[in-house]
Short mmCIF file of C-alpha atoms in Angstrom, two decimals:
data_model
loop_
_atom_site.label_atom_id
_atom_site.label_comp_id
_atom_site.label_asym_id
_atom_site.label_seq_id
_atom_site.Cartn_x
_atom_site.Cartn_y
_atom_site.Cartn_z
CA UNK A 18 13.20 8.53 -9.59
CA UNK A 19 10.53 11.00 -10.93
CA UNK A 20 7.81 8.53 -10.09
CA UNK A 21 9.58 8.04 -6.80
CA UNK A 22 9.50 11.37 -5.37
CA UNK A 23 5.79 12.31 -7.14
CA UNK A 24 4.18 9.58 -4.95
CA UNK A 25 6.47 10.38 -2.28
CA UNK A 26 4.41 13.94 -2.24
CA UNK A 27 1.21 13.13 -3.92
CA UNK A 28 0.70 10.69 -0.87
CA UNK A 29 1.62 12.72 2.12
CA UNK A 30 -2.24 13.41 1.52
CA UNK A 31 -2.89 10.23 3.09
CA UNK A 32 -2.79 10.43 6.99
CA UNK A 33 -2.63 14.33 7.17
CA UNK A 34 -5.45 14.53 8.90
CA UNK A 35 -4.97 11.47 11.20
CA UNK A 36 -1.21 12.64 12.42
CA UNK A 37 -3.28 15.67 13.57
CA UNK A 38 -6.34 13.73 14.56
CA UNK A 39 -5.86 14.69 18.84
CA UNK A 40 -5.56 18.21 17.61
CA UNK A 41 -8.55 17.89 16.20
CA UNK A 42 -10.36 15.72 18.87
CA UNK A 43 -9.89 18.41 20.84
CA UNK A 44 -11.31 21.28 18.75
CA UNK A 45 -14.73 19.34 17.69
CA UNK A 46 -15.04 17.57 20.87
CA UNK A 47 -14.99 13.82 18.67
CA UNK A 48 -14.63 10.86 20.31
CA UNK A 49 -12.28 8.22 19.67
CA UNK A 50 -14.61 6.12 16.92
CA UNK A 51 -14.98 9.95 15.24
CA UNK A 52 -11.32 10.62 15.02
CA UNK A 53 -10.50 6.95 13.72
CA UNK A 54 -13.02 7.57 11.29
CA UNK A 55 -10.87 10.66 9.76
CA UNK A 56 -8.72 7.54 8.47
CA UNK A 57 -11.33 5.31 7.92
CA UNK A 58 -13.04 7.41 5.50
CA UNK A 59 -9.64 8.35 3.28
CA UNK A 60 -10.05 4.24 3.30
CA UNK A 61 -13.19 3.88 1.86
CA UNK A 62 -12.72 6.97 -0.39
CA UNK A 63 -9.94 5.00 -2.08
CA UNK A 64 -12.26 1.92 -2.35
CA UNK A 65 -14.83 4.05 -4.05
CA UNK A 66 -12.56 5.64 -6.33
CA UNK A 67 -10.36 2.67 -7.61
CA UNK A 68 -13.66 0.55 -7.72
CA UNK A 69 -15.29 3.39 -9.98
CA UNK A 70 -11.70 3.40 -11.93
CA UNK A 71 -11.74 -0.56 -12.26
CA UNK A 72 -15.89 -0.58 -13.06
CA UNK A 73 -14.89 1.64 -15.99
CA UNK A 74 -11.60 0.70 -16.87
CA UNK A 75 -10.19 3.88 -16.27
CA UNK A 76 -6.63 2.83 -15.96
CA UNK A 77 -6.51 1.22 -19.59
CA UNK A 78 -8.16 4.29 -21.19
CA UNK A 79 -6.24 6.92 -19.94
CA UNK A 80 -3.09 8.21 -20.37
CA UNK A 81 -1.69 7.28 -17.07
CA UNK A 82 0.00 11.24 -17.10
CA UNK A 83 -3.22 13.14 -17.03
CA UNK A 84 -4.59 10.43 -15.03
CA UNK A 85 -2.00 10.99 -12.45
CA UNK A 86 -1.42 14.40 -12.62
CA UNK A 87 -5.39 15.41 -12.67
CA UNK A 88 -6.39 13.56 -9.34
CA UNK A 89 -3.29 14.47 -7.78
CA UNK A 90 -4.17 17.92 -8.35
CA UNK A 91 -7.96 17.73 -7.16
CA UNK A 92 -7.02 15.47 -3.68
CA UNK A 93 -4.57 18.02 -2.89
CA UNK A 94 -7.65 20.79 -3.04
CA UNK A 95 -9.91 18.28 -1.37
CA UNK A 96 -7.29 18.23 1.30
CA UNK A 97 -6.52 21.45 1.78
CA UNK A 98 -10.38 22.63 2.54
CA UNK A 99 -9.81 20.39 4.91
CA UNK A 100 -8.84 23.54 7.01
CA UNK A 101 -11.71 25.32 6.33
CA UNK A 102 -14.15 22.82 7.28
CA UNK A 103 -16.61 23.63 10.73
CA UNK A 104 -17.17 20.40 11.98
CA UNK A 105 -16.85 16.63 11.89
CA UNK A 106 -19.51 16.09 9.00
CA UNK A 107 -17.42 17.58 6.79
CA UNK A 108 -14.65 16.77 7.72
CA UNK A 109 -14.95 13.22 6.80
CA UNK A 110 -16.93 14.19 3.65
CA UNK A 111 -13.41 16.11 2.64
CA UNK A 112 -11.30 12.76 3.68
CA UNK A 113 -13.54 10.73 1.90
CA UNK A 114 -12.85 13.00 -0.96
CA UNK A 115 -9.43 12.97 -0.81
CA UNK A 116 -9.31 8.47 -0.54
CA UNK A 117 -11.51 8.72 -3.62
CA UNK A 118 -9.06 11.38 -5.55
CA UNK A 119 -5.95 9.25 -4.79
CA UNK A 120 -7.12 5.99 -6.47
CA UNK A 121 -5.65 7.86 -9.33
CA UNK A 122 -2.52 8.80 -7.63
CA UNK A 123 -1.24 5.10 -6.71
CA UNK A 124 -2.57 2.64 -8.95
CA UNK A 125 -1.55 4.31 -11.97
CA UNK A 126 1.78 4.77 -10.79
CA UNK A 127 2.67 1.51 -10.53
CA UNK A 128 1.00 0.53 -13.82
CA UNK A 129 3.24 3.28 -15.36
CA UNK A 130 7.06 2.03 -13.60
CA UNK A 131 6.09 -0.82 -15.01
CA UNK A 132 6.61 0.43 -18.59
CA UNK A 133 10.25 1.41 -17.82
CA UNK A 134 11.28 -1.85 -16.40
CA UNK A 135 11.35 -6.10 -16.84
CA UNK A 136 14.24 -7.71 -15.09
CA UNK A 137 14.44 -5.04 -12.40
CA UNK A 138 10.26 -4.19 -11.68
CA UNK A 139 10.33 -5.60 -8.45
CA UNK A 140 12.93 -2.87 -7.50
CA UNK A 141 11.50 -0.58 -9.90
CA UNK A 142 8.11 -0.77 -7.82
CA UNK A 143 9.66 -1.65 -4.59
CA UNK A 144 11.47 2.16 -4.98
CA UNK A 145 7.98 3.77 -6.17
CA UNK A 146 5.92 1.94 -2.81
CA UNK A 147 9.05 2.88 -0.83
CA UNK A 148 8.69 6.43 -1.57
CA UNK A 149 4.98 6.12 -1.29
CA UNK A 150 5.34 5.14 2.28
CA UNK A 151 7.84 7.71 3.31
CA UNK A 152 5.02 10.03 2.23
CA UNK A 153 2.11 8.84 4.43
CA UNK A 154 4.61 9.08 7.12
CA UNK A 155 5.73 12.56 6.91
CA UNK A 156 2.61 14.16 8.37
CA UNK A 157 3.87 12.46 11.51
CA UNK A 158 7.12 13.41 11.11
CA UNK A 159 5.55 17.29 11.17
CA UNK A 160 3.25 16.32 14.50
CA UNK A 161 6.73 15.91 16.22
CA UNK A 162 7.33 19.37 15.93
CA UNK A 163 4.84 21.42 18.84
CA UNK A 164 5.44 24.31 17.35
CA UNK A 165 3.41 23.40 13.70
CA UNK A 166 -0.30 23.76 14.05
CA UNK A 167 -2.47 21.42 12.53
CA UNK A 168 -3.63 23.52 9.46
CA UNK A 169 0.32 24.05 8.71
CA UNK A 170 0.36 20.21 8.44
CA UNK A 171 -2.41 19.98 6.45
CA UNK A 172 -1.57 22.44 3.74
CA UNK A 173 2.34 21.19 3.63
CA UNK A 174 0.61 17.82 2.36
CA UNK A 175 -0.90 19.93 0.32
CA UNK A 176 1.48 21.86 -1.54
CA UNK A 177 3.31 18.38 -2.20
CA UNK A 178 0.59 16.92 -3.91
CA UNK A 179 0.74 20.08 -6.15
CA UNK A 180 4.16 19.73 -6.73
CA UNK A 181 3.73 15.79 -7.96
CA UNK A 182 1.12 16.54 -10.20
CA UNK A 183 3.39 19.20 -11.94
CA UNK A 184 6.45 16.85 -12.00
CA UNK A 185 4.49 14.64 -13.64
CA UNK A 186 2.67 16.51 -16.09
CA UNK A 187 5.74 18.62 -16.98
CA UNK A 188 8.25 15.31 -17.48
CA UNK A 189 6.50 12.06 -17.53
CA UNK A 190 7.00 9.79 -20.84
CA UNK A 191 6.26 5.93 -20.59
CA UNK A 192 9.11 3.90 -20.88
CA UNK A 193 9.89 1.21 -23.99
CA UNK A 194 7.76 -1.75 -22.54
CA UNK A 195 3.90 0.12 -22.69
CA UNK A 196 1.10 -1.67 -22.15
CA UNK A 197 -1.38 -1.83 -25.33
CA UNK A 198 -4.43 1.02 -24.71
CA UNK A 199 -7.72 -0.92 -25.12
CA UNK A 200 -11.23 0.25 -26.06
CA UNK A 201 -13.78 -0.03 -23.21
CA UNK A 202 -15.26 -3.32 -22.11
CA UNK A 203 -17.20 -4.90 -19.27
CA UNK A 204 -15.13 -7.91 -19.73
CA UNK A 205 -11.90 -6.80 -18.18
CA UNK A 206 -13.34 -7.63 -14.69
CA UNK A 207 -13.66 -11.01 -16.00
CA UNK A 208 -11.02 -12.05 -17.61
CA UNK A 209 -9.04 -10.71 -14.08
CA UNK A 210 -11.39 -12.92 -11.98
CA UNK A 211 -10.87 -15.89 -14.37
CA UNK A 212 -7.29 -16.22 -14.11
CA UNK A 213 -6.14 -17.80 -11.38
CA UNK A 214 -2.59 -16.52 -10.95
CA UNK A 215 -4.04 -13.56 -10.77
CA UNK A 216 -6.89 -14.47 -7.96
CA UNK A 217 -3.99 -15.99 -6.06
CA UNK A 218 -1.94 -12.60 -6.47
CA UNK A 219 -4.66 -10.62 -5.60
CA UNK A 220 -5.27 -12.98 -2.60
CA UNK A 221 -2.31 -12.74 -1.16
CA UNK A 222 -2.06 -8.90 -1.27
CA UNK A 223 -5.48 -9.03 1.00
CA UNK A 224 -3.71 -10.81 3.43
CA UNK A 225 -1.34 -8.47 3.51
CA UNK A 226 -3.40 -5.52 3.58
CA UNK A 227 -4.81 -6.99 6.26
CA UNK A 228 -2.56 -6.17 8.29
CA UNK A 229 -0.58 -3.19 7.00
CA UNK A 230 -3.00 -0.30 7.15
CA UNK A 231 -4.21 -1.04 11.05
CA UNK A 232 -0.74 -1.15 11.98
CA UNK A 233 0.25 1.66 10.84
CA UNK A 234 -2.56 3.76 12.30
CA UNK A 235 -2.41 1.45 15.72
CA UNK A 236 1.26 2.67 15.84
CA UNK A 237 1.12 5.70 16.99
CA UNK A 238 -1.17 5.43 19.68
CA UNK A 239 0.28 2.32 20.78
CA UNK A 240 3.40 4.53 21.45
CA UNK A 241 1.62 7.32 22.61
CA UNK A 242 0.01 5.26 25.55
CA UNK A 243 3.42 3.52 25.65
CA UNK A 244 5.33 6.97 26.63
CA UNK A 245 2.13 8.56 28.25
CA UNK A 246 2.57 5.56 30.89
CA UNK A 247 6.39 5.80 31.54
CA UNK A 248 5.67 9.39 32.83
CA UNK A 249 6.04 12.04 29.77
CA UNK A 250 3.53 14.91 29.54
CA UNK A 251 1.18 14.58 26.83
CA UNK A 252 3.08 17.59 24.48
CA UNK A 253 6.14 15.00 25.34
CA UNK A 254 4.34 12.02 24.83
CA UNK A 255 2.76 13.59 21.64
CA UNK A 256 6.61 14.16 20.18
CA UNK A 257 7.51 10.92 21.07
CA UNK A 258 4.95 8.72 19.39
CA UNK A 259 5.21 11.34 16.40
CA UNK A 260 8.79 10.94 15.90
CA UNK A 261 8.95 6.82 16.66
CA UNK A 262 5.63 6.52 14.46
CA UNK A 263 7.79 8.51 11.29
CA UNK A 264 10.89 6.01 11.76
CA UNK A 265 8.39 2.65 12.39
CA UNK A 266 6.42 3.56 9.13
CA UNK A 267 9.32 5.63 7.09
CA UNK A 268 11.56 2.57 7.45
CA UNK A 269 9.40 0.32 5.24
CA UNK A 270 10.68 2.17 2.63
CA UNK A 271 13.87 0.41 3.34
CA UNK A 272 12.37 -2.47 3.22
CA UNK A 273 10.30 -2.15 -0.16
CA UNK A 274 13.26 -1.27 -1.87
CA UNK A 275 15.43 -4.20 -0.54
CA UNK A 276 13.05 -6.49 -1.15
CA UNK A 277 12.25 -5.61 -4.59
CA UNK A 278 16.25 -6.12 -5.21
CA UNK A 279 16.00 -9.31 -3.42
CA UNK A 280 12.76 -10.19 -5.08
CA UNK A 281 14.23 -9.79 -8.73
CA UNK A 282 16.73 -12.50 -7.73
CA UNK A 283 15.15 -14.57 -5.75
CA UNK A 284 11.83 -14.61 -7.04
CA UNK A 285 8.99 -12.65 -5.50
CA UNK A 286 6.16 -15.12 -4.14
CA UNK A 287 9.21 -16.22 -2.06
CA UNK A 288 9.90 -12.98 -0.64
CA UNK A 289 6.43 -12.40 -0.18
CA UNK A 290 5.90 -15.32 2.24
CA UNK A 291 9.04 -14.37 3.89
CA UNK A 292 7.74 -10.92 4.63
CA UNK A 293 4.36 -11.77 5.90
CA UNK A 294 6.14 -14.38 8.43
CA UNK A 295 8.31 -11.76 9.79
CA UNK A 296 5.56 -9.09 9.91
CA UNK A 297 3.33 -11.52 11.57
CA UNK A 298 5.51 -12.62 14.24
CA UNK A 299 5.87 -9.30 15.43
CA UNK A 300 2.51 -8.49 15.27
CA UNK A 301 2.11 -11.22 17.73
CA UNK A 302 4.31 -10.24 19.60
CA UNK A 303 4.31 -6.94 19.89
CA UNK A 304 1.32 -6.37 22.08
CA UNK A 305 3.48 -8.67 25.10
CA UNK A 306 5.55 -5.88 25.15
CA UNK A 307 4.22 -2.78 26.73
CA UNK A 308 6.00 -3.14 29.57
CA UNK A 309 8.94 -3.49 28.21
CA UNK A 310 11.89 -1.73 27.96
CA UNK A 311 11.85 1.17 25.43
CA UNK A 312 14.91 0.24 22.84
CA UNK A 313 13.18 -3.37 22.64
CA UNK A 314 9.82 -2.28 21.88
CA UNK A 315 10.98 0.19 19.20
CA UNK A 316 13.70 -1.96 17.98
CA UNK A 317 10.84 -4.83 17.08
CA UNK A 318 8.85 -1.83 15.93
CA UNK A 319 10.86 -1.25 13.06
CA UNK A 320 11.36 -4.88 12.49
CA UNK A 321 7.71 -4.55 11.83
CA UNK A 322 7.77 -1.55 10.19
CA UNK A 323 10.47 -3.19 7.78
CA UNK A 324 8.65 -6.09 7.14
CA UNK A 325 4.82 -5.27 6.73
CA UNK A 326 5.66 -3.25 3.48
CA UNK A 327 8.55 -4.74 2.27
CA UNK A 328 6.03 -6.95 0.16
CA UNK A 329 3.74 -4.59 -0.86
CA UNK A 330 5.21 -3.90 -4.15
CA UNK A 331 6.02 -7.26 -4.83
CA UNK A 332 2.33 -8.43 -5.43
CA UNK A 333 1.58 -5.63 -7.70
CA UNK A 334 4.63 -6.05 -9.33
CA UNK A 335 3.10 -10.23 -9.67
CA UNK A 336 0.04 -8.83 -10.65
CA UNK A 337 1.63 -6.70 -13.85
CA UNK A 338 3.17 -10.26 -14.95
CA UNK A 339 0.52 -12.52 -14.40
CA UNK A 340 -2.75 -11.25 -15.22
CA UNK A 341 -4.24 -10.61 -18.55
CA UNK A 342 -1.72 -7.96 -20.77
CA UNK A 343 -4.68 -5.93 -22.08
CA UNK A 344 -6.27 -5.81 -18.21
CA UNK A 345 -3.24 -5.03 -16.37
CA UNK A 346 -3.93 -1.68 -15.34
CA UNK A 347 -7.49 -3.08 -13.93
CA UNK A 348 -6.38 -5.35 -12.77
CA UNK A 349 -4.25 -3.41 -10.58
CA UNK A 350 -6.98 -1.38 -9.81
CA UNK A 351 -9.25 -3.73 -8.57
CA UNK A 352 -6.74 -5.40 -6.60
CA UNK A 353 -6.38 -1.94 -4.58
CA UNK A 354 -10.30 -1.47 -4.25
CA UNK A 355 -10.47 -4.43 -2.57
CA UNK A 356 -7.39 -4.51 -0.45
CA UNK A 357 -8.35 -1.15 0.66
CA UNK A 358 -11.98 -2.04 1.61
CA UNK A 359 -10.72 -4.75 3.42
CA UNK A 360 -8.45 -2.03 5.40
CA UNK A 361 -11.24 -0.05 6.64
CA UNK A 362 -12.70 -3.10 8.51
CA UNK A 363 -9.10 -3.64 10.61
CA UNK A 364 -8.72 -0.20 11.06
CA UNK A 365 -12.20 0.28 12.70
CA UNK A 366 -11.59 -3.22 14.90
CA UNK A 367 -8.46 -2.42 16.29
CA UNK A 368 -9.46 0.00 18.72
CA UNK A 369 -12.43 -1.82 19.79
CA UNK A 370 -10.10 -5.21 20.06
CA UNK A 371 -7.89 -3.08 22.51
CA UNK A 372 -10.79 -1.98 25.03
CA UNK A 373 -11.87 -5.44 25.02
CA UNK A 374 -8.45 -7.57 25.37
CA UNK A 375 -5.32 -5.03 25.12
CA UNK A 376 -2.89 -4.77 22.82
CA UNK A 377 -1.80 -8.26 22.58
CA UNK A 378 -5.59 -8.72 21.31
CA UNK A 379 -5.36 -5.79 19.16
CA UNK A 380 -2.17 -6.68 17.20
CA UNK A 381 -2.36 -10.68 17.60
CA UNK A 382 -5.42 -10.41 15.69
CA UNK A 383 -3.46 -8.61 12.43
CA UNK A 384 -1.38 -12.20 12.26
CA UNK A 385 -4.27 -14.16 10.60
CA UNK A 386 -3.37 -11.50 7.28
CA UNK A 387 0.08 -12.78 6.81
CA UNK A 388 -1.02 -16.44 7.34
CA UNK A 389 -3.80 -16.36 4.92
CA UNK A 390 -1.53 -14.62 2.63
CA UNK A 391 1.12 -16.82 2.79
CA UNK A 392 -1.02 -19.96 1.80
CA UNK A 393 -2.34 -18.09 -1.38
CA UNK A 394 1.61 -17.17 -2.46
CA UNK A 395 2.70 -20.94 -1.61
CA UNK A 396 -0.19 -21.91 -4.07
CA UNK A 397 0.85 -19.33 -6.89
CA UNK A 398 4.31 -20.41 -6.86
CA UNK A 399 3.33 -23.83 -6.83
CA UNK A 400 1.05 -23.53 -9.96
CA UNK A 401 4.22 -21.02 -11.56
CA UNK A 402 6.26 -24.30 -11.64
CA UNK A 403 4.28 -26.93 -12.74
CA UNK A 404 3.40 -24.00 -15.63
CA UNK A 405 7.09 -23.52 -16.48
CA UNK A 406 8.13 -27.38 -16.12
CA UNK A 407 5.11 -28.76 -17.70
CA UNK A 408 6.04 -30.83 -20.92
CA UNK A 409 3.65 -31.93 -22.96
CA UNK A 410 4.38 -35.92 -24.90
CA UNK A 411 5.24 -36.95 -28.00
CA UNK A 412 8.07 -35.70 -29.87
CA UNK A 413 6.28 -33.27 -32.32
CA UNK A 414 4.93 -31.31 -29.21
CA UNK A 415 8.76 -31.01 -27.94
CA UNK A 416 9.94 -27.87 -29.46
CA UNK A 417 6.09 -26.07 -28.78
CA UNK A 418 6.29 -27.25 -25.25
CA UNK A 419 10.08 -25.60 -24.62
CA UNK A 420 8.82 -22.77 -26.46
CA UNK A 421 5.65 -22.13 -24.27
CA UNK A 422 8.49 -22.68 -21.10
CA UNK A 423 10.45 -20.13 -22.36
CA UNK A 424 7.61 -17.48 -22.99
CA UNK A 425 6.57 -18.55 -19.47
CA UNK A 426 10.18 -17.60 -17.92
CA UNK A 427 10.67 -14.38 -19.93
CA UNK A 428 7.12 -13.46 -18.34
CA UNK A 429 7.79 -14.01 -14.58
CA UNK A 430 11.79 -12.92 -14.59
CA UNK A 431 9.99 -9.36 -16.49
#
């Protein structure tokens, strides 16, 4: 629960500046590219700064407390001279900033749930990335109110990230399951990249990422333009999106946590592939509907919203199981670096899709994720089972075989 509601706050950091971004528009005169790029930047910020982490192992030197707690404290000061910048330049210098300061805000967290739980991680996780994504929403949740000017916004965020870092600094332990500190090495990149569980793990999360990211910043001009053409003024339209955009992204919170219960029981490369087939139906379908009446488009909004992070925590949660013990926490890392970078090239397509085709281009085009991703978690599981039902012959090798099975099981159901 502490974990829950420090990345619930450390992370409102996240799309501050985008939930304001017409506000903003307006007072620097940017265009659309320029204000997309006040996300796109936090994106590649977060490559930088998890790439840097992974590169140097960062994760599996530090204490995961101080880790936390130190960048949680600088990204909130990145983002609050956010308000004092005098111009676009830097403005996306600060946002960069802020990506980079956060790759020690979400990684480690995960890496650190994982040392309270086994048989219940994926809802141990699922309840950290559910918080997590309540958090990126609530800047929006903010825009809905007129009355709140943009530097208001910005600073709440702020003062949230301050409050995380001090929850966690004051109260954090790790739990009874720890993960062993290691020395520095070069290797750990390699011994990720040479197990295959792992690659496929990783893989599917890109596929994933994908498509979660550009949704959620497509979102809320999607239902911006939606309500701006049924009539509403643009303060009206502007509450609108702001309030629909909260509930579309907030509800995946729902979703992580439910999935990480089902996940547990179930097994979570199968939940995985159920997600991303759910998520990318709607995103192919979503586009169709801009004429449409208003309960149906928002009802398969949050469908979408549901589904397109209900599996998020389930591949790092696969990740903490299956790839090297000692590399774990860069392993996680580098999964995020790349995920991430692979965000900021969605995120800057999407608009340019929708001048060229519409929405249906925009969004259909975030459905090749989910099938990519799919095929990598179909292959995972697949190489899971022969793994666990493998036997080798010969009756010496019996008791070593059902042995290695067992160690096998123990490490998946943890």
């Amino acid at each position: 629960m502490l974990l829950a509601i420090a990345e619930l706050l450390g992370m409102s950091l996240w799309f501050s500046a985008s939930a304001v971004s017409p506000r903003l528009q307006a007072l620097w005169h940017l265009t659309d590219a320029q204000a997309g790029w006040l996300t796109g930047a936090v994106q590649l910020g977060f490559v930088a700064g998890t790439a840097i982490a992974a590169l140097l192992n960062l994760a599996d030197l530090i204490p995961s407390r101080a880790y936390f707690a130190v960048s949680a404290l600088l990204a909130a000061g990145a983002n609050a001279a956010l308000t004092l910048a005098d111009g676009y330049g830097q403005a996306v210098a600060l946002r960069f900033a802020t990506g980079m300061l956060l790759a020690g805000v979400y990684p480690p967290a995960m890496k650190m749930v994982s040392t309270w739980f086994r048989s219940a991680r994926g809802l141990a996780i699922g309840t950290v990335v559910g918080a997590l994504t309540v958090g990126k929403a609530m800047p929006y949740l903010l825009r809905a109110f007129p009355s709140l000017d943009w530097p208001q916004v910005v600073l709440t965020a702020s003062v949230g990230a301050v409050i995380a870092a001090l929850l966690v600094a004051a109260t954090y332990r790790d739990g009874p399951y720890p993960f062993a500190r290691r020395r520095f090495s070069w290797g750990l990149l390699g011994d990720v990249a040479r197990s295959r569980p792992a690659r496929l793990a990783i893989g599917g999360y890109l596929g994933h990422m994908w498509e979660l990211y550009a949704m959620w910043v497509a979102v809320p001009i999607f239902f911006s333009e939606f309500f701006l053409a049924r009539g509403a003024s643009e303060v009206r339209a502007g509450a609108l999106s702001g309030s629909v955009a909260f509930a579309v992204i907030a509800v995946g919170a729902v979703g992580s946590v439910l999935a990480g219960r089902w996940a547990d029981r179930l097994g979570r490369e199968r939940i995985t592939i159920w997600s991303m087939a759910v998520s990318g139906a709607c995103a192919l379908l979503m586009g169709w509907l801009f004429a449409a009446p208003a309960w149906l488009v928002v009802t398969v909004g949050l469908i979408w919203g549901f589904s397109v992070v209900a599996d998020s925590a389930q591949f790092s949660a696969v990740v903490t199981e299956v790839a090297p013990e000692h590399a774990v926490g860069t392993a996680l890392t580098l999964q995020t670096a790349l995920g991430f970078l692979l965000t900021s090239m969605t995120i800057a397509a999407v608009p340019h899709l929708r001048d060229t085709g519409g929405w249906p281009l925009a969004f259909g085009i975030l459905a090749v994720g989910p099938g990519l991703g799919i095929g990598a978690m179909h292959r995972l599981k697949k190489h899971k089972d022969i793994a666990s039902h493998k036997q080798e012959p010969g009756s010496c090798d019996r008791d070593r075989d059902r042995s290695d099975r067992h160690a096998w099981a123990d490490k998946t159901r943890a």
